[in-house]
């Protein structure tokens, strides 16, 4: 059964050796609707501050698992990638402030595994 995942990035190790994928950009509304429709989060809990920024800026609420999951994408699966670029890097224990969130750039894409 196909699964729709959501994450902040993707890695080559998430794909099988023979997998191919197509990507299409998503609008904020499309991304929000897909996430609200039910997804399995492949986010690392250590990225909570970025997920909080997504919620603050766009109202997109991404579930945060207790520990980073191991994901292997198979044919029929989809991965919603919510990429964030902030104006600076965080130091250990720091969180994004309102100015950081306002200046952050986000791109959303839907990867469909063939």
PDB file of C-alpha atoms in Angstrom:
ATOM      1  CA  UNK A   1       0.000   0.000   0.000  1.00  0.00           C
ATOM      2  CA  UNK A   2       1.354   3.415  -0.990  1.00  0.00           C
ATOM      3  CA  UNK A   3       2.261   5.907   1.711  1.00  0.00           C
ATOM      4  CA  UNK A   4       2.531   9.684   1.618  1.00  0.00           C
ATOM      5  CA  UNK A   5       5.474  10.901   3.669  1.00  0.00           C
ATOM      6  CA  UNK A   6       6.405  14.427   4.687  1.00  0.00           C
ATOM      7  CA  UNK A   7       9.894  15.676   5.442  1.00  0.00           C
ATOM      8  CA  UNK A   8      12.231  18.632   5.281  1.00  0.00           C
ATOM      9  CA  UNK A   9      14.610  16.968   2.810  1.00  0.00           C
ATOM     10  CA  UNK A  10      15.247  13.735   0.999  1.00  0.00           C
ATOM     11  CA  UNK A  11      18.296  11.528   0.786  1.00  0.00           C
ATOM     12  CA  UNK A  12      19.463   9.125  -1.882  1.00  0.00           C
ATOM     13  CA  UNK A  13      19.354   6.309   0.671  1.00  0.00           C
ATOM     14  CA  UNK A  14      15.575   6.670   0.878  1.00  0.00           C
ATOM     15  CA  UNK A  15      15.250   5.191  -2.628  1.00  0.00           C
ATOM     16  CA  UNK A  16      15.680   1.590  -3.760  1.00  0.00           C
ATOM     17  CA  UNK A  17      18.406   0.934  -6.338  1.00  0.00           C
ATOM     18  CA  UNK A  18      15.936   0.882  -9.224  1.00  0.00           C
ATOM     19  CA  UNK A  19      13.582   3.634  -8.093  1.00  0.00           C
ATOM     20  CA  UNK A  20      12.843   6.638 -10.221  1.00  0.00           C
ATOM     21  CA  UNK A  21      10.860   9.662  -9.171  1.00  0.00           C
ATOM     22  CA  UNK A  22       9.190  12.716 -10.575  1.00  0.00           C
ATOM     23  CA  UNK A  23       8.883  16.036  -8.783  1.00  0.00           C
ATOM     24  CA  UNK A  24       6.440  18.844  -9.112  1.00  0.00           C
ATOM     25  CA  UNK A  25       6.371  22.084  -7.165  1.00  0.00           C
ATOM     26  CA  UNK A  26       3.569  22.695  -4.686  1.00  0.00           C
ATOM     27  CA  UNK A  27       1.926  25.910  -3.594  1.00  0.00           C
ATOM     28  CA  UNK A  28       1.586  26.600   0.117  1.00  0.00           C
ATOM     29  CA  UNK A  29      -2.102  25.657  -0.037  1.00  0.00           C
ATOM     30  CA  UNK A  30      -1.420  22.412  -1.901  1.00  0.00           C
ATOM     31  CA  UNK A  31       1.269  21.427   0.598  1.00  0.00           C
ATOM     32  CA  UNK A  32      -0.953  22.299   3.549  1.00  0.00           C
ATOM     33  CA  UNK A  33      -3.903  20.329   2.137  1.00  0.00           C
ATOM     34  CA  UNK A  34      -1.762  17.260   1.452  1.00  0.00           C
ATOM     35  CA  UNK A  35      -0.290  17.308   4.964  1.00  0.00           C
ATOM     36  CA  UNK A  36      -3.741  17.781   6.503  1.00  0.00           C
ATOM     37  CA  UNK A  37      -4.993  14.845   4.413  1.00  0.00           C
ATOM     38  CA  UNK A  38      -2.802  12.461   6.368  1.00  0.00           C
ATOM     39  CA  UNK A  39       0.907  11.767   6.114  1.00  0.00           C
ATOM     40  CA  UNK A  40       3.633   9.775   7.770  1.00  0.00           C
ATOM     41  CA  UNK A  41       6.342  12.091   9.042  1.00  0.00           C
ATOM     42  CA  UNK A  42       9.955  11.273   8.250  1.00  0.00           C
ATOM     43  CA  UNK A  43      11.195  14.373  10.062  1.00  0.00           C
ATOM     44  CA  UNK A  44      13.974  14.228  12.589  1.00  0.00           C
ATOM     45  CA  UNK A  45      12.737  15.448  16.000  1.00  0.00           C
ATOM     46  CA  UNK A  46      15.861  17.612  16.227  1.00  0.00           C
ATOM     47  CA  UNK A  47      14.328  19.840  13.529  1.00  0.00           C
ATOM     48  CA  UNK A  48      11.451  20.900  15.768  1.00  0.00           C
ATOM     49  CA  UNK A  49      12.375  24.597  15.457  1.00  0.00           C
ATOM     50  CA  UNK A  50      12.055  24.459  11.662  1.00  0.00           C
ATOM     51  CA  UNK A  51       8.739  22.614  11.923  1.00  0.00           C
ATOM     52  CA  UNK A  52       7.549  25.252  14.406  1.00  0.00           C
ATOM     53  CA  UNK A  53       8.524  27.962  11.888  1.00  0.00           C
ATOM     54  CA  UNK A  54       6.459  26.215   9.180  1.00  0.00           C
ATOM     55  CA  UNK A  55       3.478  26.273  11.497  1.00  0.00           C
ATOM     56  CA  UNK A  56       4.001  29.928  12.432  1.00  0.00           C
ATOM     57  CA  UNK A  57       4.464  31.137   8.860  1.00  0.00           C
ATOM     58  CA  UNK A  58       1.999  28.958   6.948  1.00  0.00           C
ATOM     59  CA  UNK A  59      -0.160  27.085   9.442  1.00  0.00           C
ATOM     60  CA  UNK A  60       1.297  23.763   8.246  1.00  0.00           C
ATOM     61  CA  UNK A  61       1.377  21.334  11.166  1.00  0.00           C
ATOM     62  CA  UNK A  62       3.793  18.459  10.610  1.00  0.00           C
ATOM     63  CA  UNK A  63       3.721  15.530  13.040  1.00  0.00           C
ATOM     64  CA  UNK A  64       7.002  15.059  14.900  1.00  0.00           C
ATOM     65  CA  UNK A  65       7.970  11.448  15.642  1.00  0.00           C
ATOM     66  CA  UNK A  66       9.707  10.515  18.903  1.00  0.00           C
ATOM     67  CA  UNK A  67      12.815   9.444  16.999  1.00  0.00           C
ATOM     68  CA  UNK A  68      14.044   9.855  13.452  1.00  0.00           C
ATOM     69  CA  UNK A  69      12.401   7.187  11.298  1.00  0.00           C
ATOM     70  CA  UNK A  70      14.111   5.050   8.672  1.00  0.00           C
ATOM     71  CA  UNK A  71      12.211   5.434   5.396  1.00  0.00           C
ATOM     72  CA  UNK A  72      12.495   3.330   2.259  1.00  0.00           C
ATOM     73  CA  UNK A  73      10.379   4.744  -0.562  1.00  0.00           C
ATOM     74  CA  UNK A  74       8.733   2.225  -2.874  1.00  0.00           C
ATOM     75  CA  UNK A  75       6.699   2.453  -6.050  1.00  0.00           C
ATOM     76  CA  UNK A  76       3.498   4.417  -5.487  1.00  0.00           C
ATOM     77  CA  UNK A  77       4.801   6.290  -2.443  1.00  0.00           C
ATOM     78  CA  UNK A  78       4.955  10.074  -2.363  1.00  0.00           C
ATOM     79  CA  UNK A  79       7.189  12.408  -0.393  1.00  0.00           C
ATOM     80  CA  UNK A  80       6.178  15.981   0.338  1.00  0.00           C
ATOM     81  CA  UNK A  81       9.386  17.972   0.850  1.00  0.00           C
ATOM     82  CA  UNK A  82       9.093  21.228   2.777  1.00  0.00           C
ATOM     83  CA  UNK A  83      12.499  22.853   2.232  1.00  0.00           C
ATOM     84  CA  UNK A  84      13.514  25.767   4.416  1.00  0.00           C
ATOM     85  CA  UNK A  85      16.303  28.290   4.014  1.00  0.00           C
ATOM     86  CA  UNK A  86      16.845  30.625   6.940  1.00  0.00           C
ATOM     87  CA  UNK A  87      19.007  33.775   6.959  1.00  0.00           C
ATOM     88  CA  UNK A  88      21.396  32.223   9.491  1.00  0.00           C
ATOM     89  CA  UNK A  89      22.296  28.939  11.173  1.00  0.00           C
ATOM     90  CA  UNK A  90      21.179  28.139  14.695  1.00  0.00           C
ATOM     91  CA  UNK A  91      23.569  27.528  17.549  1.00  0.00           C
ATOM     92  CA  UNK A  92      22.979  24.548  19.846  1.00  0.00           C
ATOM     93  CA  UNK A  93      19.776  25.042  21.865  1.00  0.00           C
ATOM     94  CA  UNK A  94      18.752  28.173  19.956  1.00  0.00           C
ATOM     95  CA  UNK A  95      15.360  28.655  18.247  1.00  0.00           C
ATOM     96  CA  UNK A  96      14.241  30.795  15.325  1.00  0.00           C
ATOM     97  CA  UNK A  97      13.025  34.258  16.279  1.00  0.00           C
ATOM     98  CA  UNK A  98      10.167  36.116  14.559  1.00  0.00           C
ATOM     99  CA  UNK A  99      12.581  37.980  12.259  1.00  0.00           C
ATOM    100  CA  UNK A 100      14.242  34.708  11.176  1.00  0.00           C
ATOM    101  CA  UNK A 101      10.857  33.159  10.407  1.00  0.00           C
ATOM    102  CA  UNK A 102       9.726  36.237   8.462  1.00  0.00           C
ATOM    103  CA  UNK A 103      12.907  36.185   6.329  1.00  0.00           C
ATOM    104  CA  UNK A 104      12.985  32.425   5.787  1.00  0.00           C
ATOM    105  CA  UNK A 105      12.422  31.101   2.286  1.00  0.00           C
ATOM    106  CA  UNK A 106      10.457  27.901   1.798  1.00  0.00           C
ATOM    107  CA  UNK A 107       9.989  25.702  -1.255  1.00  0.00           C
ATOM    108  CA  UNK A 108       7.533  22.841  -1.403  1.00  0.00           C
ATOM    109  CA  UNK A 109       7.636  19.857  -3.729  1.00  0.00           C
ATOM    110  CA  UNK A 110       5.891  16.536  -4.240  1.00  0.00           C
ATOM    111  CA  UNK A 111       8.094  13.603  -5.193  1.00  0.00           C
ATOM    112  CA  UNK A 112       6.202  10.649  -6.673  1.00  0.00           C
ATOM    113  CA  UNK A 113       8.027   7.327  -6.707  1.00  0.00           C
ATOM    114  CA  UNK A 114       7.625   5.288  -9.893  1.00  0.00           C
TER     115      UNK A 114
END
